[in-house]
Short mmCIF file of C-alpha atoms and ligand atoms in Angstrom, two decimals:
data_model
loop_
_atom_site.label_atom_id
_atom_site.label_comp_id
_atom_site.label_asym_id
_atom_site.label_seq_id
_atom_site.Cartn_x
_atom_site.Cartn_y
_atom_site.Cartn_z
CA MET A 954 0.00 0.00 0.00
CA ARG A 955 1.64 3.25 -1.14
CA ILE A 956 0.50 6.02 1.17
CA GLN A 957 0.54 9.50 -0.33
CA SER A 958 -0.69 11.55 2.63
CA VAL A 959 -2.41 11.42 5.99
CA ARG A 960 -4.75 14.10 7.33
CA LEU A 961 -5.71 14.49 10.98
CA ARG A 962 -8.81 16.47 11.90
CA LYS A 963 -10.03 17.44 15.32
CA VAL A 964 -13.82 17.54 15.10
CA SER A 965 -16.62 18.13 17.56
CA LEU A 966 -20.07 16.62 17.14
CA PRO A 967 -22.98 18.13 19.10
CA LEU A 968 -24.78 15.50 21.22
CA LYS A 969 -28.57 15.34 21.36
CA VAL A 970 -28.48 15.03 25.14
CA PRO A 971 -25.45 15.09 27.48
CA PHE A 972 -23.76 11.71 28.01
CA VAL A 973 -23.17 11.29 31.75
CA THR A 974 -21.06 8.76 33.64
CA HIS A 975 -19.79 8.92 37.21
CA GLN A 976 -16.57 10.42 35.81
CA ALA A 977 -17.67 13.07 33.35
CA GLU A 978 -20.46 14.77 31.41
CA LEU A 979 -20.14 15.36 27.68
CA LYS A 980 -22.30 17.87 25.78
CA GLU A 981 -20.32 17.63 22.56
CA ARG A 982 -18.25 14.68 21.38
CA PRO A 983 -14.77 15.71 20.26
CA LEU A 984 -12.99 13.11 18.10
CA ILE A 985 -9.99 12.84 15.78
CA ILE A 986 -10.86 11.77 12.25
CA ILE A 987 -8.00 10.32 10.19
CA GLU A 988 -7.90 10.26 6.38
CA VAL A 989 -5.25 8.17 4.61
CA LYS A 990 -4.86 8.75 0.86
CA ASP A 991 -3.09 6.45 -1.59
CA ASP A 992 -1.51 7.24 -4.99
CA ALA A 993 -4.73 6.32 -6.81
CA GLY A 994 -6.76 8.80 -4.77
CA HIS A 995 -8.54 6.22 -2.60
CA LEU A 996 -9.37 7.57 0.86
CA GLY A 997 -9.45 5.42 3.99
CA TYR A 998 -11.09 6.73 7.16
CA GLY A 999 -10.40 6.01 10.79
CA GLU A 1000 -11.31 7.67 14.06
CA VAL A 1001 -9.64 8.13 17.45
CA THR A 1002 -12.30 7.67 20.12
CA ALA A 1003 -10.29 8.75 23.17
CA PHE A 1004 -11.98 11.34 25.36
CA PRO A 1005 -10.63 14.83 26.13
CA ASN A 1006 -9.74 13.66 29.66
CA PRO A 1007 -7.94 10.52 30.87
CA PHE A 1008 -10.85 9.05 32.87
CA TYR A 1009 -11.70 5.98 30.77
CA THR A 1010 -8.08 5.03 30.02
CA TYR A 1011 -4.91 7.13 30.21
CA GLU A 1012 -5.14 8.32 26.61
CA THR A 1013 -6.67 11.64 25.63
CA LEU A 1014 -7.29 13.21 22.24
CA ASP A 1015 -4.20 15.40 22.76
CA THR A 1016 -1.91 12.45 23.60
CA ALA A 1017 -3.27 10.60 20.55
CA TRP A 1018 -2.58 13.57 18.25
CA HIS A 1019 0.99 13.77 19.60
CA ILE A 1020 1.66 10.04 19.11
CA LEU A 1021 0.14 10.11 15.62
CA GLU A 1022 1.96 13.23 14.47
CA ASP A 1023 5.36 12.45 15.97
CA TYR A 1024 5.60 8.66 15.67
CA LEU A 1025 2.90 6.67 13.89
CA ILE A 1026 2.38 8.84 10.80
CA PRO A 1027 6.11 9.42 10.12
CA SER A 1028 6.66 5.65 10.43
CA LEU A 1029 3.79 4.90 8.02
CA LEU A 1030 4.97 7.47 5.45
CA LYS A 1031 8.50 6.14 5.65
CA ASN A 1032 7.76 2.40 5.63
CA GLY A 1033 4.40 2.13 3.88
CA ALA A 1034 2.36 -0.97 4.68
CA VAL A 1035 2.03 -4.26 2.85
CA HIS A 1036 -1.17 -5.10 4.66
CA PRO A 1037 -3.07 -3.31 7.49
CA SER A 1038 -2.15 -6.14 9.86
CA ASP A 1039 1.54 -5.14 9.42
CA PHE A 1040 0.85 -1.84 11.12
CA ALA A 1041 0.85 -3.21 14.68
CA ILE A 1042 4.11 -5.07 14.12
CA GLN A 1043 5.78 -2.02 12.52
CA ASN A 1044 4.86 0.06 15.57
CA GLU A 1045 5.69 -2.40 18.34
CA SER A 1046 8.39 -0.04 19.58
CA VAL A 1047 5.75 2.60 20.37
CA GLN A 1048 4.60 1.53 23.83
CA GLY A 1049 0.91 1.70 24.68
CA HIS A 1050 -1.37 4.34 23.10
CA PRO A 1051 -3.77 1.76 21.63
CA MET A 1052 -6.42 4.33 20.67
CA ALA A 1053 -4.00 6.38 18.58
CA LYS A 1054 -2.82 3.19 16.87
CA ALA A 1055 -6.36 1.86 16.37
CA GLY A 1056 -7.48 5.07 14.63
CA LEU A 1057 -4.71 4.96 12.03
CA GLU A 1058 -4.96 1.20 11.56
CA ALA A 1059 -8.73 1.56 10.98
CA ALA A 1060 -8.05 4.05 8.16
CA LEU A 1061 -5.59 1.55 6.62
CA TRP A 1062 -8.17 -1.27 6.78
CA ASP A 1063 -10.77 0.95 5.08
CA LEU A 1064 -8.24 1.98 2.42
CA TYR A 1065 -7.13 -1.62 1.85
CA GLY A 1066 -10.73 -2.78 1.41
CA LYS A 1067 -11.33 -0.01 -1.14
CA GLN A 1068 -8.15 -0.93 -3.04
CA GLU A 1069 -9.13 -4.62 -3.10
CA GLY A 1070 -12.84 -4.03 -3.73
CA LYS A 1071 -13.74 -6.08 -0.65
CA SER A 1072 -15.85 -5.22 2.37
CA LEU A 1073 -14.18 -4.93 5.75
CA ALA A 1074 -16.50 -7.65 7.09
CA ASP A 1075 -15.29 -10.02 4.37
CA LEU A 1076 -11.64 -9.16 5.00
CA LEU A 1077 -12.03 -9.84 8.75
CA GLY A 1078 -13.96 -13.11 8.36
CA GLY A 1079 -17.46 -11.88 9.16
CA THR A 1080 -20.30 -14.38 8.85
CA ARG A 1081 -23.41 -12.28 9.62
CA SER A 1082 -25.23 -9.85 7.37
CA SER A 1083 -26.75 -8.01 10.34
CA VAL A 1084 -25.84 -7.64 14.02
CA SER A 1085 -27.90 -7.15 17.20
CA ALA A 1086 -27.78 -3.85 19.01
CA GLY A 1087 -27.72 -3.14 22.74
CA ALA A 1088 -28.51 0.20 24.37
CA VAL A 1089 -26.31 2.08 26.81
CA ILE A 1090 -28.31 4.00 29.39
CA SER A 1091 -26.33 6.89 30.80
CA LEU A 1092 -26.95 8.35 34.25
CA GLY A 1093 -28.37 11.52 32.80
CA ASP A 1094 -31.23 9.69 31.13
CA SER A 1095 -34.69 9.76 32.60
CA LEU A 1096 -35.06 6.01 32.98
CA GLU A 1097 -38.76 5.44 32.49
CA LYS A 1098 -39.15 7.62 29.44
CA ASP A 1099 -35.94 6.46 27.83
CA VAL A 1100 -36.45 2.73 28.40
CA ALA A 1101 -39.89 2.98 26.80
CA ARG A 1102 -38.35 4.69 23.78
CA LEU A 1103 -35.40 2.27 23.55
CA LYS A 1104 -37.74 -0.73 23.80
CA ALA A 1105 -39.89 0.69 21.03
CA GLU A 1106 -36.72 1.03 18.92
CA GLY A 1107 -36.04 -2.69 19.51
CA PHE A 1108 -32.74 -2.72 21.45
CA GLN A 1109 -31.93 -6.27 22.56
CA ARG A 1110 -29.79 -5.61 25.65
CA TYR A 1111 -29.74 -2.76 28.21
CA LYS A 1112 -26.50 -1.63 29.78
CA LEU A 1113 -26.82 0.66 32.74
CA LYS A 1114 -23.93 2.88 33.78
CA VAL A 1115 -24.16 2.77 37.59
CA ILE A 1116 -22.98 4.77 40.57
CA LYS A 1117 -21.60 2.64 43.39
CA GLY A 1118 -24.13 2.39 46.21
CA ARG A 1119 -27.04 3.45 44.02
CA GLU A 1120 -26.92 0.52 41.60
CA LYS A 1121 -29.65 -1.59 43.30
CA GLU A 1122 -32.10 1.29 43.20
CA ALA A 1123 -31.44 1.82 39.48
CA ILE A 1124 -31.69 -1.91 38.66
CA GLU A 1125 -34.96 -2.19 40.62
CA THR A 1126 -36.38 0.81 38.77
CA LEU A 1127 -35.59 -0.90 35.48
CA HIS A 1128 -37.16 -4.15 36.70
CA GLU A 1129 -40.30 -2.26 37.74
CA ILE A 1130 -40.51 -0.80 34.24
CA ASP A 1131 -40.11 -4.27 32.71
CA PRO A 1132 -39.26 -7.41 34.73
CA GLU A 1133 -38.13 -9.18 31.53
CA LEU A 1134 -35.65 -6.49 30.43
CA PRO A 1135 -32.19 -8.06 29.81
CA ILE A 1136 -30.07 -5.80 32.02
CA MET A 1137 -26.33 -5.62 32.58
CA ILE A 1138 -24.47 -3.01 34.57
CA ASP A 1139 -21.20 -1.25 33.80
CA ALA A 1140 -19.26 -0.19 36.90
CA ASN A 1141 -16.24 1.35 35.11
CA GLY A 1142 -13.99 0.10 37.92
CA GLN A 1143 -15.68 1.89 40.85
CA TYR A 1144 -15.59 -0.99 43.34
CA ILE A 1145 -12.79 -2.09 45.66
CA PRO A 1146 -12.04 -5.56 47.07
CA GLU A 1147 -13.91 -4.64 50.30
CA ASP A 1148 -17.09 -4.44 48.18
CA MET A 1149 -17.03 -8.19 47.33
CA THR A 1150 -19.95 -9.10 49.62
CA HIS A 1151 -22.02 -6.21 48.31
CA LEU A 1152 -21.23 -7.18 44.71
CA CYS A 1153 -22.18 -10.83 45.37
CA SER A 1154 -25.56 -9.64 46.67
CA LEU A 1155 -26.26 -8.37 43.13
CA ASP A 1156 -26.57 -12.04 42.09
CA ASP A 1157 -30.22 -11.82 43.22
CA HIS A 1158 -31.02 -9.30 40.48
CA GLY A 1159 -30.66 -11.62 37.50
CA LEU A 1160 -28.17 -9.43 35.65
CA THR A 1161 -26.85 -10.81 32.38
CA MET A 1162 -23.38 -9.61 33.43
CA ILE A 1163 -21.46 -7.04 35.45
CA GLU A 1164 -18.85 -5.13 33.51
CA GLN A 1165 -15.50 -4.11 35.01
CA PRO A 1166 -16.34 -3.95 38.72
CA PHE A 1167 -12.71 -3.43 39.81
CA THR A 1168 -10.05 -1.07 38.59
CA ALA A 1169 -8.54 -1.10 35.08
CA GLY A 1170 -5.69 -3.56 34.76
CA ASP A 1171 -6.89 -5.83 37.56
CA PHE A 1172 -7.10 -9.59 36.99
CA TYR A 1173 -6.54 -10.90 40.53
CA TRP A 1174 -9.59 -9.43 42.32
CA HIS A 1175 -11.81 -10.12 39.32
CA LYS A 1176 -10.78 -13.76 39.51
CA LYS A 1177 -11.55 -13.81 43.25
CA LEU A 1178 -14.94 -12.20 42.64
CA GLN A 1179 -15.83 -14.52 39.77
CA GLU A 1180 -15.15 -17.49 42.07
CA GLU A 1181 -17.74 -16.09 44.53
CA MET A 1182 -20.26 -14.56 42.14
CA ASN A 1183 -22.69 -16.36 39.84
CA THR A 1184 -23.28 -13.33 37.62
CA PRO A 1185 -20.77 -13.45 34.75
CA ILE A 1186 -18.05 -10.82 34.96
CA CYS A 1187 -17.24 -9.03 31.73
CA LEU A 1188 -13.93 -7.20 31.42
CA ASP A 1189 -13.57 -3.90 29.58
CA GLU A 1190 -10.84 -1.53 30.85
CA SER A 1191 -8.61 -4.45 31.97
CA ILE A 1192 -8.28 -5.68 28.38
CA MET A 1193 -5.87 -3.35 26.60
CA SER A 1194 -4.27 -5.99 24.34
CA PHE A 1195 -4.42 -9.57 23.11
CA HIS A 1196 -2.03 -10.49 25.93
CA ASP A 1197 -4.44 -9.09 28.53
CA ALA A 1198 -7.28 -11.15 27.05
CA VAL A 1199 -5.21 -14.33 27.32
CA GLN A 1200 -4.36 -13.56 30.96
CA ALA A 1201 -7.98 -12.81 31.86
CA VAL A 1202 -9.34 -15.98 30.30
CA GLU A 1203 -6.59 -18.32 31.51
CA LEU A 1204 -6.77 -16.94 35.06
CA GLY A 1205 -10.59 -17.20 35.15
CA SER A 1206 -11.00 -13.45 35.77
CA CYS A 1207 -14.08 -13.18 33.55
CA GLN A 1208 -16.62 -15.18 31.56
CA ILE A 1209 -17.22 -12.55 28.86
CA ILE A 1210 -15.02 -9.94 27.13
CA ASN A 1211 -16.05 -6.58 25.74
CA ILE A 1212 -13.87 -5.94 22.69
CA LYS A 1213 -13.42 -2.31 21.75
CA ILE A 1214 -11.32 -1.82 18.64
CA SER A 1215 -9.82 1.37 20.05
CA ARG A 1216 -8.96 0.04 23.51
CA VAL A 1217 -7.12 -3.05 22.22
CA GLY A 1218 -5.05 -1.20 19.61
CA GLY A 1219 -6.96 -1.92 16.41
CA LEU A 1220 -8.94 -4.38 14.32
CA THR A 1221 -6.05 -6.82 13.97
CA ALA A 1222 -5.80 -7.27 17.76
CA ALA A 1223 -9.60 -7.29 18.07
CA VAL A 1224 -9.86 -10.23 15.65
CA GLN A 1225 -7.04 -12.06 17.47
CA ILE A 1226 -8.91 -11.66 20.78
CA HIS A 1227 -12.14 -12.81 19.13
CA ASP A 1228 -10.47 -15.95 17.76
CA PHE A 1229 -8.79 -16.79 21.06
CA CYS A 1230 -12.01 -16.30 23.05
CA GLN A 1231 -13.90 -18.46 20.56
CA SER A 1232 -11.37 -21.26 21.07
CA ARG A 1233 -11.93 -21.03 24.85
CA GLY A 1234 -15.74 -20.81 24.76
CA ILE A 1235 -15.77 -17.17 25.98
CA PRO A 1236 -18.44 -15.08 24.24
CA VAL A 1237 -17.56 -11.51 23.25
CA TRP A 1238 -19.44 -8.36 22.34
CA CYS A 1239 -18.46 -5.14 20.66
CA GLY A 1240 -18.16 -2.11 22.93
CA GLY A 1241 -18.79 1.48 21.89
CA MET A 1242 -17.30 4.85 22.76
CA VAL A 1243 -20.06 7.33 21.70
CA GLU A 1244 -18.51 7.50 18.27
CA SER A 1245 -19.35 8.66 14.76
CA GLY A 1246 -20.57 6.52 11.88
CA ILE A 1247 -16.96 5.94 10.81
CA SER A 1248 -16.23 3.91 13.94
CA LYS A 1249 -19.71 2.45 13.87
CA ALA A 1250 -19.04 1.01 10.41
CA HIS A 1251 -15.78 -0.56 11.62
CA ASN A 1252 -17.61 -1.93 14.68
CA LEU A 1253 -20.34 -3.47 12.51
CA ALA A 1254 -17.73 -5.30 10.41
CA LEU A 1255 -16.05 -6.65 13.55
CA ALA A 1256 -19.33 -7.63 15.20
CA SER A 1257 -20.21 -9.74 12.14
CA LEU A 1258 -17.63 -12.33 13.27
CA PRO A 1259 -19.18 -15.54 14.65
CA ASN A 1260 -18.23 -15.31 18.35
CA PHE A 1261 -19.87 -11.90 18.78
CA THR A 1262 -22.92 -13.65 20.22
CA ILE A 1263 -24.01 -10.90 22.67
CA PRO A 1264 -25.60 -7.65 21.39
CA GLY A 1265 -22.96 -4.90 21.40
CA ASP A 1266 -22.98 -1.16 22.16
CA LEU A 1267 -24.14 -0.62 18.60
CA SER A 1268 -26.70 1.93 17.54
CA GLY A 1269 -27.88 3.94 14.58
CA SER A 1270 -26.43 7.31 13.61
CA THR A 1271 -29.12 9.30 15.39
CA ARG A 1272 -28.88 7.62 18.83
CA TYR A 1273 -26.48 10.31 20.10
CA PHE A 1274 -26.11 12.84 17.30
CA HIS A 1275 -28.47 15.12 15.42
CA LYS A 1276 -26.38 14.45 12.34
CA ASP A 1277 -23.68 11.87 11.69
CA LEU A 1278 -20.49 12.10 9.62
CA VAL A 1279 -21.71 9.41 7.22
CA HIS A 1280 -24.40 9.17 4.57
CA PRO A 1281 -26.66 7.42 4.26
CA GLU A 1282 -26.86 7.30 8.03
CA ILE A 1283 -26.63 3.98 9.86
CA VAL A 1284 -30.09 2.76 10.75
CA MET A 1285 -31.24 0.23 13.33
CA ARG A 1286 -34.36 -1.76 12.46
CA GLY A 1287 -36.01 -4.12 14.92
CA GLY A 1288 -32.92 -4.14 17.14
CA ALA A 1289 -30.54 -5.07 14.33
CA ILE A 1290 -28.20 -3.15 12.03
CA GLU A 1291 -27.10 -4.31 8.61
CA VAL A 1292 -23.40 -4.92 8.12
CA PRO A 1293 -22.15 -2.71 5.24
CA GLN A 1294 -21.30 -4.82 2.19
CA LYS A 1295 -19.59 -2.29 -0.07
CA ALA A 1296 -15.80 -2.02 -0.32
CA GLY A 1297 -13.87 -0.96 2.77
CA MET A 1298 -15.99 0.22 5.67
CA GLY A 1299 -18.82 0.26 3.13
CA ILE A 1300 -20.25 3.63 3.93
CA ASN A 1301 -19.66 7.14 2.58
CA VAL A 1302 -18.35 10.07 4.59
CA ASP A 1303 -20.33 13.30 4.33
CA GLU A 1304 -17.32 15.44 3.42
CA GLU A 1305 -19.24 18.70 3.53
CA TYR A 1306 -20.43 18.04 7.09
CA LEU A 1307 -16.97 16.78 8.07
CA ASP A 1308 -15.50 20.11 6.93
CA LYS A 1309 -18.18 21.97 8.87
CA VAL A 1310 -17.44 20.24 12.19
CA THR A 1311 -13.64 20.31 11.77
CA LEU A 1312 -12.02 22.59 14.34
CA VAL A 1313 -8.41 22.14 13.21
CA TYR A 1314 -6.54 19.90 10.76
CA ASP A 1315 -3.04 19.05 9.62
CA THR A 1316 -1.84 17.11 6.57
CA PHE A 1317 1.30 15.00 6.47
CA SER A 1318 3.01 13.71 3.33
MG1 LIG B 1219 -17.44 -0.40 30.01
#
């Protein structure tokens, strides 16, 4: 793959309603959009889904820009790439920064698919033509009204972002709204080992899983908790690489893994984790980061792989944004979203709107 130039854009997409977790409240979603151009004029798109602050993982949009501008892009322009899966190997000497790497690798996968005339889903080994979508309910939502709307839209799984100590109240409210609602909770690492007894008492609530109860990077206490708790533990922030996934599964620290392309360093690592988990009988699902249609398209291709058996944090273009960066917009019907079949990520970028929401850009060649 001969790379002619790479453009980085810092964009900001207005959110329909603020997205609230126990760590932060977002009214707009800033992102970095990456465009990689080849000699024939093909454009591949990727996206860095880090947040402006280091609350989810240590990366921020500013650290990602720095790593892209000073290390990853110069390396790509100098070395080129034979195949997108070479990218991770070529950048092994850059420690960490998986979200920066994942954004550029995603653009290379899209470009490669367009050059080859193959869809990303086909290139990755996808087997489904549509994938099931699960809703994320943020703390700012008014539960009753929003659950009614999300149910009407057909979402097949409900993930509640909880605040430690107030989780039972929130789960019970959801159960009162609908006792059959498939609910999981996401703790984003708020609990400590002293909370084990309290966490085990959540077994009575019939949750489909609890996501990342203990701090990012932990495997030991998650293993201890999973030995005591019937509810499956799903790991998110603890899985920053293929190596982490192997540790988690072999140690018995979880029964489910949330694979986010950005958190694990790119699609190549995401597929590796998928394949390993499949071989160990560990189901996976595709996590989301409140991202644009560019990432959504990459997520849909990944989630079409056979071991993505649990509905992911997947949604249509208008779930969070008034207007998305892609056209036609991604649409959920009856709780499912079609996997794009055209070449690359299989969806067009609305270049006019992208220009409109771009705050700053730089081009490297
Ligand atoms: Mg999570």
